[in-house]
Amino acid sequence: MTTISLVIPCYNEEGNIFEMLKACQQTFSACPAQIEYVFINDGSKDKTFSELQNLYQTYPNEQIKVINFSRNFGKEAAMYAGLQHATGEYTAIIDADLQQDPKYVLEMFNFLETNPDYDMVACYQKERRESALLKSFKRLFYVLMNAISEIEFIANASDFRMMRREVVDAILQLKESHRFSKGIFSWVGFETYYRPYEVKDRQHGQTSWSFRKLFSYALSGFVGFSTAPLKIATLLGASVSGVSFIYLFYTVWRWLVQGNDVPGFTTIVSLILFSSGLQMILIGILGEYLAHTFLQVKERPIYIVRDYLHRDKTLSTNPKN
Ligand code: UDP
Ligand code: MG
């Protein structure tokens, strides 16, 4: 029988766990595929893990895997762990907070079953229910990202998607520690079908994405998928030198024609401030790349598992567990 794996990252989702499973059971009741649930507890501070243990015990007939991280490693790490443990022919990533209706998973499955030309279906939000400021920042992000990166970023495409086995295997080959899934999904290629979906309101708990977290995530995307910022230094350096040269000639000419009247104190101060500021920014950019390299060469694991609940006996020999 065809198996669909659902990768469900959970961070402080105690109120959503049971409802999530029930919603899935309802949606897939008429679906001929077997469903494998891969829950990842990403170091939640509430009772998410005990809820997951409870769920695991309450539904002995469901294919449930629970991966409990030793601490919070972030949604990216949770998705990676989930993909590693998913065994289905098809794998979908879906949030635990019921904002993403499982009915779309079923639709994506039906789409992939009937469209062998496509390898992945990705959902995007038709209408983002966010503040105008956040929306414009996100728009700016996609414009910049597409301008400097070689791969294409589809605006508003989410992690909510379903992929065939080959795509999962390809993604798992990318072992970078600074993970940026939006980039990784595009980087591996394959034929992706983008379909709109409607996000529901959060039932319980609250979003864990602050503006600061989003900003650093966006930065991670820039550094992870483009080396263009590194070239900015060369370009800016060249243009600033060019302009300086012209100004140098102008100064010398003025000195020759008008004599030395020691003008331009303001100009000098402005230039010093401008150029030192510029240098700081460029060093900062270099620093970002260095930091990524530094963390990558250490080859730390992407996540650490504290507990692993699963019923699949054949898996226990897998060193990963
Ligand atoms: N999540 C996670 N680790 C984190 C933050 C979030 O696994 O550090 C999970 C969270 O439980 C949810 C999904 O990622 O299932 C999306 O998070 P959230 O709902 O906070 O984001 P939003 O829907 O607001 O974009
Ligand atoms: Mg959410």
Short mmCIF file of C-alpha atoms and ligand atoms in Angstrom, two decimals:
data_model
loop_
_atom_site.label_atom_id
_atom_site.label_comp_id
_atom_site.label_asym_id
_atom_site.label_seq_id
_atom_site.Cartn_x
_atom_site.Cartn_y
_atom_site.Cartn_z
CA MET A 1 0.00 0.00 0.00
CA THR A 2 1.12 3.53 -0.68
CA THR A 3 2.37 5.31 2.39
CA ILE A 4 2.17 9.02 3.08
CA SER A 5 4.51 10.32 5.77
CA LEU A 6 3.47 13.45 7.60
CA VAL A 7 6.36 15.36 9.11
CA ILE A 8 4.98 17.49 11.94
CA PRO A 9 7.38 19.83 13.78
CA CYS A 10 6.07 20.79 17.22
CA TYR A 11 7.23 23.57 19.47
CA ASN A 12 4.95 24.41 22.40
CA GLU A 13 1.95 22.78 20.78
CA GLU A 14 0.45 20.91 23.78
CA GLY A 15 -3.08 22.04 22.94
CA ASN A 16 -2.87 21.01 19.29
CA ILE A 17 -1.39 17.50 19.29
CA PHE A 18 -4.56 15.44 19.73
CA GLU A 19 -6.64 17.74 17.56
CA MET A 20 -4.06 17.52 14.84
CA LEU A 21 -4.17 13.74 14.78
CA LYS A 22 -7.95 13.72 14.86
CA ALA A 23 -8.13 16.19 11.99
CA CYS A 24 -5.79 13.97 9.97
CA GLN A 25 -7.72 10.80 10.79
CA GLN A 26 -10.90 12.47 9.64
CA THR A 27 -9.35 13.74 6.43
CA PHE A 28 -7.68 10.48 5.48
CA SER A 29 -10.46 8.13 6.55
CA ALA A 30 -11.46 7.53 2.95
CA CYS A 31 -7.93 7.67 1.58
CA PRO A 32 -6.51 4.32 0.52
CA ALA A 33 -2.97 5.27 1.59
CA GLN A 34 -1.37 4.34 4.89
CA ILE A 35 -0.43 7.39 6.97
CA GLU A 36 2.80 7.58 8.93
CA TYR A 37 2.97 10.39 11.47
CA VAL A 38 6.42 11.70 12.32
CA PHE A 39 6.11 14.14 15.20
CA ILE A 40 9.18 16.07 16.24
CA ASN A 41 9.16 17.71 19.63
CA ASP A 42 11.60 20.54 19.16
CA GLY A 43 12.50 21.15 22.80
CA SER A 44 9.08 22.47 23.78
CA LYS A 45 8.79 24.26 27.10
CA ASP A 46 5.24 23.11 27.71
CA LYS A 47 3.73 19.59 27.91
CA THR A 48 4.03 18.82 24.20
CA PHE A 49 6.22 15.76 24.76
CA SER A 50 3.96 14.18 27.38
CA GLU A 51 1.03 14.86 25.07
CA LEU A 52 2.91 13.11 22.28
CA GLN A 53 3.70 10.14 24.56
CA ASN A 54 0.07 10.06 25.48
CA LEU A 55 -0.94 10.12 21.82
CA TYR A 56 1.52 7.35 21.00
CA GLN A 57 -0.04 5.17 23.70
CA THR A 58 -3.63 6.12 22.90
CA TYR A 59 -3.38 5.13 19.24
CA PRO A 60 -1.47 1.84 19.08
CA ASN A 61 -2.88 1.14 15.63
CA GLU A 62 -1.60 4.32 14.05
CA GLN A 63 1.87 4.50 12.58
CA ILE A 64 3.27 7.14 14.92
CA LYS A 65 6.89 8.12 15.44
CA VAL A 66 7.86 10.66 18.04
CA ILE A 67 11.30 12.20 17.95
CA ASN A 68 12.07 14.18 21.07
CA PHE A 69 14.94 16.64 20.70
CA SER A 70 17.29 17.30 23.59
CA ARG A 71 16.56 21.02 23.25
CA ASN A 72 15.07 23.52 20.80
CA PHE A 73 16.99 23.26 17.53
CA GLY A 74 14.53 25.21 15.39
CA LYS A 75 11.92 24.25 12.82
CA GLU A 76 14.56 23.67 10.14
CA ALA A 77 16.29 21.02 12.24
CA ALA A 78 12.92 19.50 13.12
CA MET A 79 11.96 19.22 9.45
CA TYR A 80 15.31 17.63 8.64
CA ALA A 81 14.89 15.05 11.40
CA GLY A 82 11.35 14.37 10.21
CA LEU A 83 12.44 13.84 6.62
CA GLN A 84 15.19 11.49 7.82
CA HIS A 85 12.67 9.35 9.67
CA ALA A 86 9.91 9.47 7.08
CA THR A 87 9.67 6.24 5.13
CA GLY A 88 6.66 6.95 2.92
CA GLU A 89 6.53 7.01 -0.82
CA TYR A 90 5.19 10.52 -0.39
CA THR A 91 6.17 12.89 2.40
CA ALA A 92 4.37 16.04 3.45
CA ILE A 93 5.53 18.68 5.89
CA ILE A 94 2.71 20.21 7.89
CA ASP A 95 2.60 22.46 10.95
CA ALA A 96 1.20 21.11 14.20
CA ASP A 97 -0.91 24.17 14.90
CA LEU A 98 -3.80 23.28 12.54
CA GLN A 99 -3.25 26.45 10.53
CA GLN A 100 -2.61 24.21 7.56
CA ASP A 101 -5.62 22.05 6.88
CA PRO A 102 -4.76 18.37 6.25
CA LYS A 103 -7.31 18.40 3.42
CA TYR A 104 -4.64 20.08 1.30
CA VAL A 105 -2.32 17.15 1.96
CA LEU A 106 -4.94 14.87 0.52
CA GLU A 107 -5.30 17.15 -2.49
CA MET A 108 -1.55 17.26 -3.01
CA PHE A 109 -1.43 13.47 -2.80
CA ASN A 110 -4.17 13.11 -5.38
CA PHE A 111 -2.38 15.60 -7.58
CA LEU A 112 0.93 13.71 -7.45
CA GLU A 113 -0.81 10.39 -8.03
CA THR A 114 -2.41 11.68 -11.21
CA ASN A 115 0.45 13.89 -12.43
CA PRO A 116 3.59 11.81 -12.81
CA ASP A 117 5.34 14.80 -14.40
CA TYR A 118 5.46 16.58 -11.06
CA ASP A 119 7.66 15.60 -8.11
CA MET A 120 6.54 18.10 -5.52
CA VAL A 121 3.51 20.23 -4.71
CA ALA A 122 4.07 23.35 -2.66
CA CYS A 123 1.36 25.46 -1.08
CA TYR A 124 1.56 29.20 -1.07
CA GLN A 125 -0.58 31.73 0.74
CA LYS A 126 -2.89 33.63 -1.53
CA GLU A 127 -3.44 36.34 1.01
CA ARG A 128 -1.03 36.86 3.88
CA ARG A 129 -2.80 37.90 7.05
CA GLU A 130 0.02 39.99 8.40
CA SER A 131 0.78 43.62 9.06
CA ALA A 132 1.53 45.83 6.07
CA LEU A 133 5.07 46.40 7.37
CA LEU A 134 5.85 42.69 7.66
CA LYS A 135 4.33 42.07 4.25
CA SER A 136 6.51 44.69 2.63
CA PHE A 137 9.63 43.32 4.35
CA LYS A 138 8.81 39.87 3.03
CA ARG A 139 8.24 41.29 -0.44
CA LEU A 140 11.59 43.06 -0.26
CA PHE A 141 13.22 39.83 0.84
CA TYR A 142 11.99 37.93 -2.21
CA VAL A 143 12.97 40.71 -4.59
CA LEU A 144 16.50 40.90 -3.14
CA MET A 145 16.88 37.16 -2.89
CA ASN A 146 15.88 36.60 -6.50
CA ALA A 147 18.15 39.41 -7.63
CA ILE A 148 21.29 38.01 -6.01
CA SER A 149 20.72 34.29 -6.02
CA GLU A 150 21.03 31.86 -8.88
CA ILE A 151 18.07 29.77 -7.83
CA GLU A 152 14.51 30.98 -8.04
CA PHE A 153 12.57 31.82 -4.92
CA ILE A 154 8.81 31.70 -5.28
CA ALA A 155 7.19 34.41 -3.18
CA ASN A 156 5.14 33.18 -0.25
CA ALA A 157 5.78 29.49 -0.95
CA SER A 158 5.75 27.74 2.39
CA ASP A 159 7.22 24.62 3.94
CA PHE A 160 3.73 23.15 3.61
CA ARG A 161 4.30 20.79 0.73
CA MET A 162 4.37 17.20 -0.41
CA MET A 163 7.19 15.47 -2.22
CA ARG A 164 8.07 12.17 -3.75
CA ARG A 165 10.75 9.91 -2.27
CA GLU A 166 13.42 11.12 -4.72
CA VAL A 167 12.99 14.71 -3.56
CA VAL A 168 13.28 13.72 0.11
CA ASP A 169 16.45 11.77 -0.63
CA ALA A 170 17.89 14.73 -2.50
CA ILE A 171 17.12 17.12 0.35
CA LEU A 172 18.73 14.78 2.85
CA GLN A 173 21.96 14.98 0.91
CA LEU A 174 22.24 18.64 1.84
CA LYS A 175 23.75 18.47 5.28
CA GLU A 176 24.39 22.13 5.88
CA SER A 177 24.01 23.28 9.45
CA HIS A 178 22.45 26.64 8.60
CA ARG A 179 19.37 25.26 6.95
CA PHE A 180 17.12 27.43 4.85
CA SER A 181 14.43 25.21 3.41
CA LYS A 182 12.98 27.74 1.00
CA GLY A 183 16.36 27.71 -0.71
CA ILE A 184 16.96 23.99 -0.33
CA PHE A 185 13.62 23.11 -1.94
CA SER A 186 14.47 25.23 -4.96
CA TRP A 187 18.11 24.18 -5.05
CA VAL A 188 17.38 20.45 -5.40
CA GLY A 189 15.30 21.20 -8.47
CA PHE A 190 12.61 18.76 -9.64
CA GLU A 191 9.24 19.75 -11.03
CA THR A 192 7.24 21.68 -8.48
CA TYR A 193 3.60 22.58 -8.77
CA TYR A 194 2.57 25.64 -6.76
CA ARG A 195 -0.94 25.81 -5.49
CA PRO A 196 -2.64 28.44 -3.33
CA TYR A 197 -4.06 27.60 0.07
CA GLU A 198 -5.82 29.40 2.85
CA VAL A 199 -4.19 29.67 6.26
CA LYS A 200 -6.43 29.22 9.25
CA ASP A 201 -6.07 30.97 12.57
CA ARG A 202 -3.99 29.36 15.26
CA GLN A 203 -6.19 27.30 17.62
CA HIS A 204 -3.90 27.11 20.66
CA GLY A 205 -0.58 28.60 21.63
CA GLN A 206 1.13 31.36 19.71
CA THR A 207 3.49 31.83 16.81
CA SER A 208 7.14 31.47 17.72
CA TRP A 209 8.40 33.75 14.97
CA SER A 210 9.41 37.13 16.25
CA PHE A 211 10.58 39.84 13.88
CA ARG A 212 14.15 39.31 15.08
CA LYS A 213 13.96 35.57 14.36
CA LEU A 214 12.53 36.25 10.89
CA PHE A 215 15.28 38.75 10.18
CA SER A 216 18.04 36.36 11.13
CA TYR A 217 16.32 33.61 9.12
CA ALA A 218 16.27 35.90 6.08
CA LEU A 219 19.94 36.72 6.60
CA SER A 220 20.68 33.02 6.78
CA GLY A 221 18.97 32.68 3.39
CA PHE A 222 21.09 35.39 1.81
CA VAL A 223 24.34 33.99 3.11
CA GLY A 224 23.38 30.38 2.44
CA PHE A 225 22.25 30.85 -1.14
CA SER A 226 24.26 33.66 -2.59
CA THR A 227 27.80 34.88 -2.53
CA ALA A 228 26.78 38.15 -4.18
CA PRO A 229 27.08 40.19 -0.95
CA LEU A 230 30.77 39.29 -0.90
CA LYS A 231 31.15 40.91 -4.28
CA ILE A 232 29.58 44.11 -3.00
CA ALA A 233 32.91 44.91 -1.31
CA THR A 234 34.76 44.80 -4.61
CA LEU A 235 32.12 46.81 -6.44
CA LEU A 236 31.76 49.46 -3.77
CA GLY A 237 35.51 49.67 -3.27
CA ALA A 238 36.02 50.22 -6.97
CA SER A 239 33.35 52.88 -7.27
CA VAL A 240 34.40 54.74 -4.13
CA SER A 241 38.02 54.72 -5.38
CA GLY A 242 36.87 56.02 -8.77
CA VAL A 243 34.93 58.89 -7.26
CA SER A 244 37.82 59.66 -4.89
CA PHE A 245 40.23 59.90 -7.78
CA ILE A 246 38.05 62.42 -9.56
CA TYR A 247 37.80 64.42 -6.37
CA LEU A 248 41.56 64.23 -5.94
CA PHE A 249 42.12 65.78 -9.35
CA TYR A 250 39.57 68.44 -8.60
CA THR A 251 41.30 69.31 -5.30
CA VAL A 252 44.71 69.52 -6.94
CA TRP A 253 43.30 71.69 -9.73
CA ARG A 254 41.69 74.00 -7.18
CA TRP A 255 44.95 74.24 -5.26
CA LEU A 256 46.80 75.14 -8.45
CA VAL A 257 44.26 77.69 -9.62
CA GLN A 258 43.03 79.20 -6.38
CA GLY A 259 45.91 78.57 -4.00
CA ASN A 260 45.71 76.66 -0.73
CA ASP A 261 42.93 78.11 1.40
CA VAL A 262 42.50 75.00 3.65
CA PRO A 263 38.83 74.50 2.84
CA GLY A 264 36.82 71.30 3.08
CA PHE A 265 36.95 70.34 6.73
CA THR A 266 33.33 69.22 6.54
CA THR A 267 34.07 67.25 3.38
CA ILE A 268 36.93 65.42 5.07
CA VAL A 269 34.93 64.57 8.16
CA SER A 270 32.00 63.35 6.05
CA LEU A 271 34.28 61.24 3.86
CA ILE A 272 36.02 59.65 6.84
CA LEU A 273 32.72 58.82 8.50
CA PHE A 274 31.23 57.54 5.27
CA SER A 275 34.15 55.35 4.32
CA SER A 276 34.71 53.92 7.78
CA GLY A 277 31.02 53.11 8.06
CA LEU A 278 31.15 51.41 4.70
CA GLN A 279 34.15 49.36 5.77
CA MET A 280 32.41 48.24 8.93
CA ILE A 281 29.40 47.05 6.94
CA LEU A 282 31.62 45.14 4.55
CA ILE A 283 33.54 43.53 7.40
CA GLY A 284 30.18 42.60 8.88
CA ILE A 285 29.18 40.88 5.63
CA LEU A 286 32.48 38.99 5.59
CA GLY A 287 31.83 38.07 9.21
CA GLU A 288 28.48 36.51 8.34
CA TYR A 289 30.07 34.23 5.78
CA LEU A 290 32.91 33.42 8.14
CA ALA A 291 30.43 32.53 10.88
CA HIS A 292 28.58 30.18 8.55
CA THR A 293 31.86 28.56 7.51
CA PHE A 294 32.99 28.32 11.11
CA LEU A 295 29.83 26.55 12.21
CA GLN A 296 29.85 24.28 9.19
CA VAL A 297 33.47 23.10 9.54
CA LYS A 298 32.76 22.05 13.11
CA GLU A 299 30.35 19.52 11.60
CA ARG A 300 28.09 19.46 14.56
CA PRO A 301 24.97 17.36 14.17
CA ILE A 302 21.89 19.30 13.10
CA TYR A 303 19.93 18.00 16.09
CA ILE A 304 20.28 15.67 19.08
CA VAL A 305 17.62 13.12 19.91
CA ARG A 306 16.75 12.47 23.54
CA ASP A 307 13.90 10.00 23.04
CA TYR A 308 12.57 8.16 20.05
CA LEU A 309 9.22 6.38 20.13
CA HIS A 310 8.41 4.14 17.20
CA ARG A 311 6.79 0.82 16.47
CA ASP A 312 8.87 -0.06 13.48
CA LYS A 313 11.10 -2.87 14.70
CA THR A 314 13.29 -2.87 11.62
CA LEU A 315 14.40 0.64 12.41
CA SER A 316 16.08 -0.11 15.72
CA THR A 317 19.23 -1.32 13.97
CA ASN A 318 19.57 2.01 12.21
CA PRO A 319 22.53 3.86 13.79
CA LYS A 320 20.67 7.11 13.35
CA ASN A 321 18.25 6.15 16.09
N1 UDP B 1 8.27 25.13 15.27
C1 UDP B 1 9.31 24.28 15.62
N2 UDP B 1 10.43 24.81 16.20
C2 UDP B 1 10.55 26.14 16.48
C3 UDP B 1 9.48 26.98 16.07
C4 UDP B 1 8.37 26.45 15.48
O1 UDP B 1 9.25 23.08 15.40
O2 UDP B 1 11.56 26.54 17.01
C5 UDP B 1 7.04 24.55 14.64
C6 UDP B 1 5.72 24.94 15.28
O3 UDP B 1 5.37 24.07 16.33
C7 UDP B 1 4.74 24.84 14.14
C8 UDP B 1 5.60 25.24 12.93
O4 UDP B 1 6.96 25.06 13.32
O5 UDP B 1 4.27 23.53 13.95
C9 UDP B 1 5.36 26.68 12.50
O6 UDP B 1 5.57 27.55 13.59
P1 UDP B 1 4.60 28.74 13.92
O7 UDP B 1 3.19 28.30 13.90
O8 UDP B 1 5.10 29.35 15.20
O9 UDP B 1 4.89 29.72 12.72
P2 UDP B 1 3.85 30.54 11.83
O10 UDP B 1 2.72 29.61 11.48
O11 UDP B 1 3.40 31.66 12.69
O12 UDP B 1 4.65 30.94 10.64
MG MG B 2 1.63 28.53 12.64
#
